[in-house]
Coordinates of C-alpha atoms in Angstrom, one line a residue:
X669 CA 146.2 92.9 162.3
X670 CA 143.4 94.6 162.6
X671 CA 140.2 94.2 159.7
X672 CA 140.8 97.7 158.7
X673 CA 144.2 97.5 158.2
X674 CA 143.1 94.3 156.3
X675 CA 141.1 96.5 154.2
X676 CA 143.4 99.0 153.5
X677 CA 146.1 96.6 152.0
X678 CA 143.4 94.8 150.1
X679 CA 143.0 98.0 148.6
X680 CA 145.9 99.1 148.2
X681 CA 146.9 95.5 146.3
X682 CA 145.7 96.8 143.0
X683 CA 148.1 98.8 141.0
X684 CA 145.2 100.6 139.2
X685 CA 144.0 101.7 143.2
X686 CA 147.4 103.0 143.7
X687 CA 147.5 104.5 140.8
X688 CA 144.2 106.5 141.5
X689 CA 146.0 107.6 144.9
X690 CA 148.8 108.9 143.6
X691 CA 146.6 111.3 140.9
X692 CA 144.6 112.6 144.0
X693 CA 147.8 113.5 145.5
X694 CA 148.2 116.4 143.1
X695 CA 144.0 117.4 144.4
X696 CA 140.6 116.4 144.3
X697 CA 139.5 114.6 140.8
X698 CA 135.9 114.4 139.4
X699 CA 135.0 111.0 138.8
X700 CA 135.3 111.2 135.1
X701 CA 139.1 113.0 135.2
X702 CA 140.0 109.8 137.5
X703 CA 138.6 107.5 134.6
X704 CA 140.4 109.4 131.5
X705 CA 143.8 108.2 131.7
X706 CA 142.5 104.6 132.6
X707 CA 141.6 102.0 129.4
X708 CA 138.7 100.2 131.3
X709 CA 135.0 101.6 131.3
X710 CA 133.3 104.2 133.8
X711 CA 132.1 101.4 135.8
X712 CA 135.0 99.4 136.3
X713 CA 136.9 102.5 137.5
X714 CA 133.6 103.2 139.7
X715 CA 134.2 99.6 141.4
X716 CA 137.9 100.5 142.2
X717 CA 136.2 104.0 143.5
X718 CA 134.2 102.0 145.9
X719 CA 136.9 100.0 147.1
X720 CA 138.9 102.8 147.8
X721 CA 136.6 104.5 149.6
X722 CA 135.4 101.6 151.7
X723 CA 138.9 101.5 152.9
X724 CA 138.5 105.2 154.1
X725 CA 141.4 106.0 151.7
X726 CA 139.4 108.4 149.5
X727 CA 136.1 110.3 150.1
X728 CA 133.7 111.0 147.6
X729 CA 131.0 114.3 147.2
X730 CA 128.6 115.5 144.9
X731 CA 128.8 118.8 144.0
X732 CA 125.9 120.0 141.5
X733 CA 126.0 117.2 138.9
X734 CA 129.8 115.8 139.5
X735 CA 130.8 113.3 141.7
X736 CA 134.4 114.4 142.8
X737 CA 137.1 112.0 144.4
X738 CA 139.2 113.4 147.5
X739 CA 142.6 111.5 149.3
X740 CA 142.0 110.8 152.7
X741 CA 146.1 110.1 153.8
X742 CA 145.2 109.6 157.3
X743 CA 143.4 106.5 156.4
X744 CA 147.1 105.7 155.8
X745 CA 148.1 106.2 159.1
X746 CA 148.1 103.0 160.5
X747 CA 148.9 101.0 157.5
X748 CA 152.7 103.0 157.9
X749 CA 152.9 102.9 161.4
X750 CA 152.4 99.0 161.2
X751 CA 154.8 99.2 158.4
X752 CA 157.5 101.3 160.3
X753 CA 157.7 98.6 162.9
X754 CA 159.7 96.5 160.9
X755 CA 162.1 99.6 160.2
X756 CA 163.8 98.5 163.7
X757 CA 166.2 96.2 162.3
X758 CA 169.4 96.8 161.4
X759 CA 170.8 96.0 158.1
X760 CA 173.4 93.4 158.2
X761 CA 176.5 94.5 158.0
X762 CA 178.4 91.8 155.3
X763 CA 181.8 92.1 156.2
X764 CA 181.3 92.1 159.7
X765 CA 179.5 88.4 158.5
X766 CA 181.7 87.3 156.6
X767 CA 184.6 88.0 159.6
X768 CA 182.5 86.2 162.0
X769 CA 182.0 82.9 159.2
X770 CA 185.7 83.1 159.1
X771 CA 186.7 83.1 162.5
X772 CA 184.1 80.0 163.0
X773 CA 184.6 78.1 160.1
X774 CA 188.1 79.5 158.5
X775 CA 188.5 80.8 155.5
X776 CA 186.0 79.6 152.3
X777 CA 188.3 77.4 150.3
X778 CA 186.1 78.3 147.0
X779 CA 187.6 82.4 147.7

């Protein structure tokens, strides 16, 4: 695994970082509108900020006097594509298992 890909599931570890992901879904946030619904102070939520955008998962700009918070989802990108590999196996079928336990072991003597 790659140390970005490291980085971006370090990040993406902390409930209060996803949670900051999924409100700049909806658009960009000032820095303050991120911190509003959070009960920590301005520089805790700064930190997770920082982390987040370290990871390449958010972007942050100053415009005039506000600091505003942007999602970067391709950052993304190869966290899901990494995930989606283990997407290639099939889910088990049970009865099919439970046919083939039969047919090697005969019937369960508990059924």
């Amino acid at each position: 695994m790659s140390t970005d890909l490291d980085i971006v599931f370090a990040a993406l570890a902390d409930p209060t970082r996803r949670r900051i992901l999924s409100m700049l879904l909806e658009d960009d946030m000032a820095v303050t509108d991120v911190a509003e619904p959070f009960e920590m102070s301005l520089a805790a939520i700064s930190k997770h900020l920082t982390i987040l955008t370290r990871a390449g998962l958010i972007s942050q700009e100053k415009r005039g006097r506000v600091k505003w918070c942007k999602l970067e989802p391709d950052a993304m990108r190869e966290a899901s594509v990494w995930m989606q590999g283990f997407g290639q196996f099939e889910a088990i079928n049970l009865d099919a298992f439970e046919k083939f336990l039969e047919k090697e072991f005969g019937p369960d003597p508990e059924a």
